[in-house]
Coordinates of C-alpha atoms and ligand atoms in Angstrom, one line a residue:
M1 CA 25.8 3.4 -6.0
I2 CA 27.0 6.5 -7.9
N3 CA 23.5 7.8 -8.8
K4 CA 23.2 11.2 -7.4
E5 CA 19.9 12.4 -9.0
K6 CA 17.9 14.3 -6.4
I7 CA 14.4 12.9 -6.0
I8 CA 11.7 14.8 -4.1
L9 CA 9.1 12.8 -2.2
I10 CA 6.0 14.5 -0.8
G11 CA 4.8 12.9 2.5
A12 CA 6.6 11.1 5.3
G13 CA 3.7 8.9 6.2
L14 CA 4.1 5.2 5.7
A15 CA 4.9 5.0 2.0
G16 CA 7.2 8.0 1.7
P17 CA 10.0 6.9 4.1
L18 CA 9.8 3.3 2.8
L19 CA 10.3 4.6 -0.8
A20 CA 13.1 6.9 0.5
N21 CA 14.9 3.8 1.9
Y22 CA 14.6 1.9 -1.4
M23 CA 15.9 5.0 -3.4
A24 CA 18.7 5.9 -1.0
Q25 CA 19.9 2.3 -1.1
R26 CA 20.1 2.8 -4.9
G27 CA 22.2 5.9 -4.6
Y28 CA 19.6 8.6 -5.1
V29 CA 19.6 11.7 -2.9
V30 CA 16.1 12.0 -1.5
T31 CA 14.4 15.0 0.1
I32 CA 11.0 14.3 1.8
I33 CA 8.6 17.2 2.3
E34 CA 6.3 16.6 5.2
S35 CA 3.6 18.9 6.5
R36 CA 3.5 17.5 10.0
P37 CA 6.1 18.0 12.7
D38 CA 8.5 15.2 13.5
M39 CA 6.5 12.7 15.5
R40 CA 9.7 11.5 17.1
K41 CA 10.1 14.8 18.9
V42 CA 6.5 16.2 19.2
P43 CA 3.7 14.1 20.5
I44 CA 1.2 14.0 17.5
S45 CA -1.2 11.5 16.2
A46 CA 0.3 9.4 13.4
G47 CA -3.0 10.0 11.6
R48 CA -5.9 7.7 11.0
S49 CA -5.9 4.2 12.7
I50 CA -3.6 3.7 15.8
N51 CA -2.7 0.2 14.7
L52 CA -2.7 -1.6 11.3
A53 CA -2.8 -5.2 10.0
L54 CA 0.5 -6.0 8.3
S55 CA 0.6 -9.0 6.0
A56 CA 2.8 -10.6 3.3
R57 CA 3.1 -7.7 0.8
G58 CA 4.1 -5.2 3.5
I59 CA 6.4 -7.7 5.2
Q60 CA 8.2 -8.5 1.9
A61 CA 8.9 -4.7 1.3
L62 CA 10.1 -4.3 4.9
K63 CA 12.5 -7.3 4.4
E64 CA 13.7 -5.8 1.1
I65 CA 14.9 -2.6 2.8
G66 CA 16.2 -4.5 5.8
L67 CA 13.7 -3.2 8.4
Y68 CA 11.6 -6.3 9.2
N69 CA 13.8 -7.5 12.0
R70 CA 13.1 -4.2 13.8
I71 CA 9.4 -4.4 13.2
K72 CA 8.8 -8.1 14.0
P73 CA 9.3 -7.6 17.8
I74 CA 6.8 -4.8 17.9
A75 CA 4.1 -6.7 16.0
T76 CA 1.4 -9.0 17.5
S77 CA 0.3 -12.0 15.5
M78 CA -3.4 -12.5 14.6
K79 CA -4.3 -16.0 13.6
G80 CA -7.9 -15.4 12.6
R81 CA -11.1 -13.5 13.1
M82 CA -12.7 -13.9 16.5
I83 CA -16.4 -13.4 16.0
H84 CA -18.5 -12.0 18.8
D85 CA -22.2 -12.9 18.5
L86 CA -24.9 -10.8 20.0
D87 CA -25.4 -13.3 22.8
G88 CA -21.8 -13.0 23.9
T89 CA -20.6 -16.4 22.4
T90 CA -17.3 -16.2 20.5
H91 CA -15.8 -18.4 17.8
M92 CA -12.5 -18.2 15.9
L93 CA -12.3 -18.3 12.1
P94 CA -8.7 -18.9 11.2
Y95 CA -7.3 -16.8 8.3
G96 CA -5.4 -19.7 6.7
Q97 CA -4.5 -23.4 7.0
T98 CA -1.0 -23.3 8.3
D99 CA 0.9 -21.6 11.2
E100 CA 2.5 -19.2 8.7
E101 CA -0.8 -18.0 7.4
I102 CA -1.3 -15.2 9.9
I103 CA -1.3 -11.4 9.9
F104 CA 0.2 -9.0 12.4
S105 CA -1.1 -6.0 14.3
V106 CA 1.5 -3.1 14.4
S107 CA 1.5 0.4 15.8
R108 CA 1.2 2.9 13.0
A109 CA 3.3 5.5 14.9
Q110 CA 6.1 3.0 15.7
L111 CA 6.3 1.7 12.2
N112 CA 6.3 5.2 10.8
M113 CA 9.1 6.2 13.2
E114 CA 11.2 3.2 12.4
L115 CA 10.8 3.8 8.7
M116 CA 12.0 7.4 9.2
N117 CA 14.9 6.4 11.5
L118 CA 16.2 3.9 8.9
A119 CA 15.8 6.5 6.1
E120 CA 17.8 9.1 8.1
E121 CA 20.5 6.6 8.9
S122 CA 21.4 6.9 5.3
E123 CA 23.2 10.2 4.5
N124 CA 21.2 10.3 1.3
V125 CA 17.8 11.2 2.9
T126 CA 16.6 14.5 4.4
I127 CA 13.1 15.0 5.8
L128 CA 11.8 18.6 5.9
F129 CA 9.1 18.6 8.5
N130 CA 6.5 21.4 8.8
H131 CA 6.7 22.0 5.1
K132 CA 3.5 21.7 3.1
L133 CA 3.2 21.2 -0.6
I134 CA 0.8 23.9 -1.9
S135 CA 1.0 23.4 -5.7
A136 CA 3.3 22.4 -8.5
D137 CA 4.4 23.9 -11.8
F138 CA 5.4 21.0 -14.0
D139 CA 6.4 23.2 -17.0
H140 CA 9.1 25.0 -14.9
Y141 CA 9.9 22.1 -12.6
K142 CA 8.9 24.0 -9.5
L143 CA 7.2 23.0 -6.3
F144 CA 5.5 25.7 -4.0
L145 CA 5.8 25.0 -0.3
Q146 CA 4.5 26.7 2.8
E147 CA 6.8 26.5 5.8
L148 CA 4.2 26.1 8.6
D149 CA 6.5 27.2 11.5
T150 CA 7.0 30.7 10.0
N151 CA 4.1 30.7 7.6
S152 CA 6.5 31.7 4.8
H153 CA 6.4 30.4 1.3
K154 CA 9.3 28.7 -0.6
E155 CA 10.0 27.4 -4.1
L156 CA 11.8 24.2 -4.7
S157 CA 13.2 23.0 -8.0
F158 CA 12.8 19.4 -8.9
T159 CA 13.7 17.0 -11.7
R160 CA 11.5 14.1 -10.4
V161 CA 8.7 14.3 -7.8
I162 CA 6.8 11.4 -6.2
G163 CA 3.6 12.0 -4.3
C164 CA 3.3 9.9 -1.2
D165 CA 1.0 12.5 0.3
G166 CA -2.0 10.3 1.1
S167 CA -5.6 10.3 0.2
A168 CA -6.0 14.1 -0.1
S169 CA -2.9 14.4 -2.3
V170 CA -2.0 17.9 -3.4
L171 CA 0.4 16.5 -6.0
R172 CA -2.5 14.4 -7.5
E173 CA -4.5 17.5 -7.7
A174 CA -1.7 19.3 -9.6
I175 CA -1.4 16.3 -12.0
I176 CA -5.2 16.3 -12.6
N177 CA -5.2 20.0 -13.4
K178 CA -2.3 19.6 -15.9
S179 CA -3.3 16.5 -17.7
T180 CA -6.2 14.2 -18.8
V181 CA -5.9 11.9 -15.7
K182 CA -9.2 10.2 -14.9
Y183 CA -10.1 10.6 -11.3
I184 CA -13.1 9.5 -9.2
K185 CA -13.5 9.6 -5.4
K186 CA -16.3 7.3 -4.2
P187 CA -17.3 8.0 -0.6
L188 CA -18.4 4.8 1.2
G189 CA -21.2 6.5 3.2
H190 CA -19.8 4.9 6.3
G191 CA -17.2 6.4 8.7
Y192 CA -15.2 5.2 11.7
K193 CA -14.6 6.0 15.4
E194 CA -11.7 4.7 17.4
L195 CA -12.4 3.3 21.0
T196 CA -10.2 1.6 23.5
I197 CA -10.2 -1.7 25.5
P198 CA -7.5 -1.0 28.1
P199 CA -5.4 -3.8 29.8
S200 CA -7.1 -5.6 32.7
E201 CA -6.4 -4.5 36.3
S202 CA -3.7 -7.2 36.5
G203 CA -2.1 -5.7 33.3
D204 CA -3.1 -8.5 30.9
F205 CA -5.2 -8.6 27.7
Q206 CA -8.9 -8.6 28.5
I207 CA -9.7 -10.7 25.4
E208 CA -7.8 -13.2 23.2
S209 CA -4.7 -11.4 22.1
N210 CA -3.8 -13.3 18.9
A211 CA -6.9 -12.5 16.9
L212 CA -8.6 -9.7 15.1
H213 CA -12.0 -9.4 16.9
I214 CA -15.2 -8.6 15.0
W215 CA -18.6 -7.8 16.3
P216 CA -20.6 -8.2 13.0
R217 CA -24.0 -6.5 13.2
G218 CA -25.3 -6.4 9.6
N219 CA -25.1 -2.8 8.5
Y220 CA -22.2 -2.0 10.7
M221 CA -19.5 -3.6 12.9
L222 CA -17.0 -3.1 15.7
I223 CA -13.5 -4.5 15.3
A224 CA -10.5 -4.7 17.7
L225 CA -6.8 -5.2 17.1
P226 CA -4.3 -5.9 19.9
N227 CA -1.5 -3.5 20.9
K228 CA 1.8 -4.4 22.6
D229 CA 0.8 -2.6 25.8
Y230 CA -2.0 -5.2 26.3
S231 CA -4.7 -2.8 25.2
F232 CA -6.9 -3.1 22.1
T233 CA -7.7 -0.4 19.6
C234 CA -11.4 -0.8 18.6
T235 CA -12.9 0.7 15.5
L236 CA -16.6 1.2 15.1
F237 CA -17.5 1.2 11.3
F238 CA -20.9 2.9 11.1
P239 CA -23.1 4.8 8.7
I240 CA -22.5 8.5 8.5
E241 CA -26.2 9.3 8.1
G242 CA -29.5 7.5 8.6
V243 CA -31.7 6.2 11.3
V244 CA -28.9 4.4 13.1
S245 CA -25.8 6.4 12.3
F246 CA -23.1 8.8 13.6
E247 CA -25.7 11.5 12.9
T248 CA -28.2 10.0 15.4
V249 CA -25.9 8.4 18.0
K250 CA -24.4 11.3 19.9
T251 CA -25.5 11.7 23.6
E252 CA -24.5 9.5 26.4
N253 CA -27.9 7.8 26.3
D254 CA -27.6 7.1 22.5
I255 CA -24.2 5.6 22.9
L256 CA -25.2 3.4 25.9
H257 CA -28.3 2.3 24.1
L258 CA -26.3 1.3 21.0
F259 CA -23.7 -0.6 23.0
Q260 CA -26.1 -2.2 25.4
S261 CA -28.3 -3.5 22.6
Q262 CA -25.6 -4.4 20.0
F263 CA -22.3 -4.9 21.8
P264 CA -23.3 -5.8 25.3
D265 CA -20.2 -7.9 26.0
T266 CA -18.0 -4.9 25.3
M267 CA -19.6 -2.7 28.0
E268 CA -17.4 -4.0 30.8
L269 CA -14.3 -4.0 28.7
M270 CA -14.5 -0.3 27.7
P271 CA -14.6 2.0 30.8
T272 CA -13.9 5.1 28.7
L273 CA -16.5 4.3 26.0
I274 CA -18.6 7.5 26.4
E275 CA -15.6 9.9 26.5
D276 CA -13.8 8.1 23.6
F277 CA -17.0 8.1 21.5
Q278 CA -17.7 11.8 22.2
N279 CA -14.1 13.1 22.0
N280 CA -12.5 11.0 19.2
P281 CA -13.0 12.3 15.7
T282 CA -15.3 10.5 13.2
G283 CA -13.2 9.5 10.2
E284 CA -14.7 9.4 6.7
L285 CA -13.9 6.6 4.3
A286 CA -13.7 6.7 0.5
S287 CA -12.0 5.0 -2.4
V288 CA -9.9 6.9 -4.9
Y289 CA -9.7 5.6 -8.5
C290 CA -7.1 7.5 -10.6
K291 CA -5.6 6.6 -14.0
P292 CA -2.7 6.9 -14.9
W293 CA -0.6 7.5 -11.8
H294 CA 2.0 9.7 -13.4
F295 CA 2.6 12.8 -15.5
Q296 CA 5.2 12.4 -18.2
D297 CA 8.6 11.6 -16.7
K298 CA 8.2 14.3 -14.1
A299 CA 5.8 13.2 -11.4
L300 CA 4.4 9.9 -10.0
L301 CA 1.8 9.0 -7.4
I302 CA 2.1 6.0 -5.0
G303 CA 0.3 4.8 -1.9
D304 CA -3.0 6.4 -0.9
A305 CA -2.3 9.4 -3.2
A306 CA -2.8 6.9 -6.1
H307 CA -5.3 4.5 -4.6
A308 CA -6.9 5.3 -1.2
I309 CA -9.0 2.3 -0.4
V310 CA -11.4 1.5 2.4
P311 CA -9.7 -0.5 5.2
F312 CA -11.6 -3.7 5.2
F313 CA -9.0 -6.0 3.6
G314 CA -6.3 -4.4 5.8
Q315 CA -4.4 -3.7 2.6
G316 CA -4.0 0.1 2.1
M317 CA -0.5 0.1 3.6
N318 CA 0.4 -3.3 2.3
A319 CA -0.6 -2.2 -1.2
S320 CA 1.4 1.0 -0.7
F321 CA 4.5 -0.9 0.4
Q322 CA 4.1 -3.3 -2.6
D323 CA 4.0 -0.1 -4.8
C324 CA 7.4 0.9 -3.5
S325 CA 8.8 -2.6 -4.1
I326 CA 7.5 -2.8 -7.7
L327 CA 8.8 0.8 -8.4
A328 CA 12.3 -0.2 -7.0
G329 CA 12.3 -3.2 -9.3
L330 CA 11.4 -1.0 -12.3
I331 CA 14.2 1.4 -11.4
D332 CA 16.7 -1.5 -11.3
M333 CA 15.6 -2.7 -14.7
N334 CA 15.4 0.7 -16.4
K335 CA 18.1 2.7 -14.5
N336 CA 17.3 6.4 -15.1
D337 CA 14.9 6.0 -18.0
W338 CA 12.1 7.6 -16.0
K339 CA 9.6 7.7 -18.8
T340 CA 9.8 3.9 -19.2
I341 CA 9.7 3.4 -15.4
F342 CA 6.7 5.6 -14.8
D343 CA 4.8 4.3 -17.9
A344 CA 5.4 0.7 -16.8
F345 CA 4.4 1.4 -13.2
S346 CA 1.1 2.9 -14.2
A347 CA 0.5 0.2 -16.7
T348 CA 0.6 -2.6 -14.1
Q349 CA -0.2 -1.0 -10.8
V350 CA -3.3 1.0 -11.7
E351 CA -5.3 -2.1 -12.4
N352 CA -4.0 -3.7 -9.3
G353 CA -5.0 -0.6 -7.3
H354 CA -8.5 -0.7 -8.7
A355 CA -8.8 -4.4 -8.0
I356 CA -7.9 -4.1 -4.3
A357 CA -10.1 -1.0 -4.0
D358 CA -13.1 -3.1 -5.2
M359 CA -12.2 -6.1 -3.1
A360 CA -11.9 -4.0 0.0
I361 CA -15.5 -2.7 -0.4
E362 CA -16.7 -6.3 -0.9
N363 CA -14.9 -7.4 2.2
Y364 CA -16.8 -4.8 4.3
I365 CA -20.0 -6.6 3.5
E366 CA -18.4 -10.0 4.2
M367 CA -17.0 -8.8 7.6
R368 CA -20.0 -6.9 8.9
D369 CA -22.7 -9.2 7.5
H370 CA -21.8 -12.5 6.0
V371 CA -19.2 -14.0 8.4
N372 CA -22.0 -15.4 10.6
D373 CA -24.3 -16.8 8.0
I374 CA -24.6 -20.5 7.2
E375 CA -24.0 -20.2 3.5
Y376 CA -20.8 -18.2 4.1
K377 CA -19.5 -20.8 6.5
K378 CA -20.3 -23.6 4.0
K379 CA -18.5 -21.7 1.2
R380 CA -15.5 -21.0 3.5
T381 CA -15.2 -24.7 4.5
L382 CA -15.4 -25.7 0.9
E383 CA -12.7 -23.3 -0.3
L384 CA -10.3 -24.5 2.4
K385 CA -11.0 -28.1 1.3
L386 CA -10.4 -27.2 -2.3
E387 CA -7.1 -25.6 -1.4
R388 CA -6.0 -28.8 0.3
M389 CA -7.1 -30.8 -2.7
Y390 CA -5.6 -28.5 -5.4
P391 CA -2.6 -26.9 -3.7
G392 CA -1.2 -23.9 -5.7
Q393 CA -4.1 -24.0 -8.1
F394 CA -7.0 -23.2 -5.8
I395 CA -6.1 -20.5 -3.2
P396 CA -8.9 -18.8 -1.2
R397 CA -9.2 -15.1 -2.2
Y398 CA -8.3 -13.9 1.3
S399 CA -5.1 -16.0 1.3
M400 CA -4.1 -14.8 -2.2
V401 CA -4.4 -11.2 -0.9
A402 CA -2.9 -11.6 2.6
F403 CA -0.3 -14.4 2.2
H404 CA 0.9 -14.1 -1.4
Q405 CA 2.4 -11.5 -3.7
I406 CA 0.0 -12.4 -6.6
P407 CA -0.9 -9.1 -8.3
Y408 CA -4.3 -7.9 -7.0
S409 CA -5.9 -7.9 -10.5
E410 CA -5.0 -11.5 -10.9
V411 CA -6.3 -12.3 -7.5
Y412 CA -9.6 -10.6 -8.5
E413 CA -9.9 -12.7 -11.6
R414 CA -8.9 -16.0 -10.0
G415 CA -11.2 -15.3 -7.1
E416 CA -14.2 -14.8 -9.4
K417 CA -13.5 -18.1 -11.2
Q418 CA -13.2 -19.8 -7.8
F419 CA -16.4 -18.3 -6.5
K420 CA -18.2 -19.8 -9.6
I421 CA -16.7 -23.2 -8.9
I422 CA -18.0 -23.1 -5.3
N423 CA -21.4 -22.0 -6.4
E424 CA -21.6 -24.8 -9.0
L425 CA -20.5 -27.4 -6.4
L426 CA -23.2 -26.2 -4.0
K427 CA -25.8 -26.5 -6.7
L428 CA -24.9 -30.1 -7.1
D429 CA -24.6 -30.8 -3.3
P430 CA -26.2 -28.0 -1.2
T431 CA -24.6 -29.5 1.9
G432 CA -21.1 -28.8 0.5
K433 CA -19.9 -32.2 1.7
S434 CA -19.1 -33.9 -1.6
I435 CA -16.9 -32.5 -4.4
D436 CA -17.5 -33.3 -8.0
R437 CA -13.8 -33.5 -9.1
E438 CA -14.7 -33.6 -12.8
L439 CA -16.5 -30.2 -12.5
V440 CA -13.6 -28.7 -10.6
K441 CA -11.1 -30.0 -13.2
N442 CA -13.0 -28.5 -16.0
M443 CA -13.6 -25.1 -14.3
L444 CA -10.3 -24.6 -12.5
P445 CA -7.8 -22.5 -14.5
N446 CA -4.8 -24.5 -15.1
S447 CA -2.5 -21.9 -13.7
S448 CA 0.4 -22.7 -11.4
L449 CA 1.0 -20.6 -8.3
N450 CA 2.4 -17.3 -9.2
S451 CA 3.5 -15.8 -5.9
Ligands
FAD501 C1 -9.2 3.4 9.9 C2 -8.2 2.9 8.9 C3 -7.6 1.6 9.2 C4 -6.6 1.1 8.3 N1 -6.1 -0.1 8.6 C5 -5.2 -0.6 7.7 C6 -4.7 -1.9 7.9 O1 -5.0 -2.6 8.9 N2 -3.7 -2.4 7.1 C7 -3.3 -1.7 6.0 O2 -2.5 -2.2 5.2 N3 -3.8 -0.4 5.8 C8 -4.7 0.1 6.6 N4 -5.2 1.4 6.4 C9 -4.7 2.1 5.2 C10 -3.4 2.8 5.5 O3 -3.5 3.7 6.6 C11 -2.9 3.7 4.3 O4 -3.1 2.9 3.1 C12 -1.5 4.1 4.4 O5 -1.4 5.0 5.5 C13 -1.0 4.8 3.2 O6 0.3 5.3 3.3 P1 0.6 6.7 2.6 O7 2.0 7.0 2.9 O8 0.3 6.6 1.1 O9 -0.3 7.8 3.2 P2 -0.3 8.4 4.6 O10 0.1 7.3 5.6 O11 -1.6 9.0 4.8 O12 0.8 9.5 4.6 C14 0.7 10.7 3.9 C15 1.7 11.7 4.5 O13 1.7 12.8 3.6 C16 1.7 14.0 4.4 N5 1.1 15.1 3.6 C17 -0.2 15.1 3.2 N6 -0.4 16.2 2.4 C18 0.8 16.8 2.4 C19 1.2 18.0 1.7 N7 0.4 18.8 1.0 N8 2.5 18.4 1.9 C20 3.4 17.7 2.7 N9 3.0 16.5 3.3 C21 1.7 16.1 3.1 C22 0.8 13.6 5.6 O14 1.1 14.4 6.7 C23 1.3 12.2 5.9 O15 2.4 12.1 6.7 C24 -6.2 1.9 7.2 C25 -6.7 3.2 7.0 C26 -7.7 3.6 7.8 C27 -8.3 5.0 7.5

């Protein structure tokens, strides 16, 4: 605990204060530069979604910094997906096979505030609010900031700077301008709009509280996650342009027509639908692929700055938290050898980031379209059966992502092999009832559980 190197982090969103905690606990002096005001003092939106799905990777990191006990009481468990059909019938698809295989809905703002509180409890962390990074000069170790209160400009010297400044990262831009980093941003073409299901008149949840609700409608979907105040935050994921899209659904009549025809059972649940739809912003969704995630031993990117992904696996924050945990492990192993730390971080994490970005896009199609088709249900039943028959060797892809720490790139590879096994089994028995053990034995990689 005698390490006094000063580290600058850009961004006090979800990843920045978490990383500050890891670093402060290792004796580093950390300054976080944050463009927004302090959300604990000024009522501001915490950005993007109101609540988030927290799962094993995020929980592990929160445990490591000693915050999980403060977060658990403010989280609501979600045992599975509650599917809402067009005719109003509902059915639950559990996420896993055991009581532990669940995920949690947590308020983004509360989580963000608790992360900042814990960071500031350490005398090693200072957060400079209302300070925006404008650019960086890596040759002269200088950061250029704008102080938003006074509109004045400042220079800040650094030895090490880490960009936790989200999907539109300015530090990433500075690294790209200075180096040969490969960078692509792939817009999804679909955006999102947040809506609300308030508590009932008697102050209770209006729909099942321990579930993530989905209204899958082919090319788009509505989802709802529970909040501690008995409300639900709903998100409509919808095309940005096209015949049925945010471009065409605007007036009260358009909105009523969409909801009456596609989500009729939600009409009674959402008294402020029209106002919410018309007043809440439409968010855009994109995936960011960047390689490597560092510049020499001077600068590193983590979280959405390195790998913004679409939210359909509920993993953006979880992946960002895992980044912090992995980075802390590398710091422990390599002390202040930042070149080795940053090289090793990019070497493993970039491919993991790309893998979860791809899986998240695939999961959108599964959630909005496939969850209700017979083939999907057959495959899901079969994968759960195979997991019971080959524990540790066959783990459904969703479970590997949400309930284990297996690196995402390994999840992707194992998942592909498992999908092939399922397809072959269904060729032999299209009902999915019988399992050819010889075929499974030959095709299943002989790996033991690595979680
Ligand atoms: C609709 C939606 C739903 C989601 N749901 C989930 C979910 O269920 N589960 C999950 O795991 N993930 C989810 N995510 C993803 C999750 O929100 C992100 O992965 C997570 O917020 C990333 O954390 P971060 O700290 O990297 O970035 P952010 O949380 O975006 O924080 C970046 C911070 O940097 C600050 N900043 C930006 N630019 C500058 C600058 N130039 N100077 C100073 N400060 C700056 C910002 O003000 C902000 O505070 C969702 C995302 C969306 C859009």
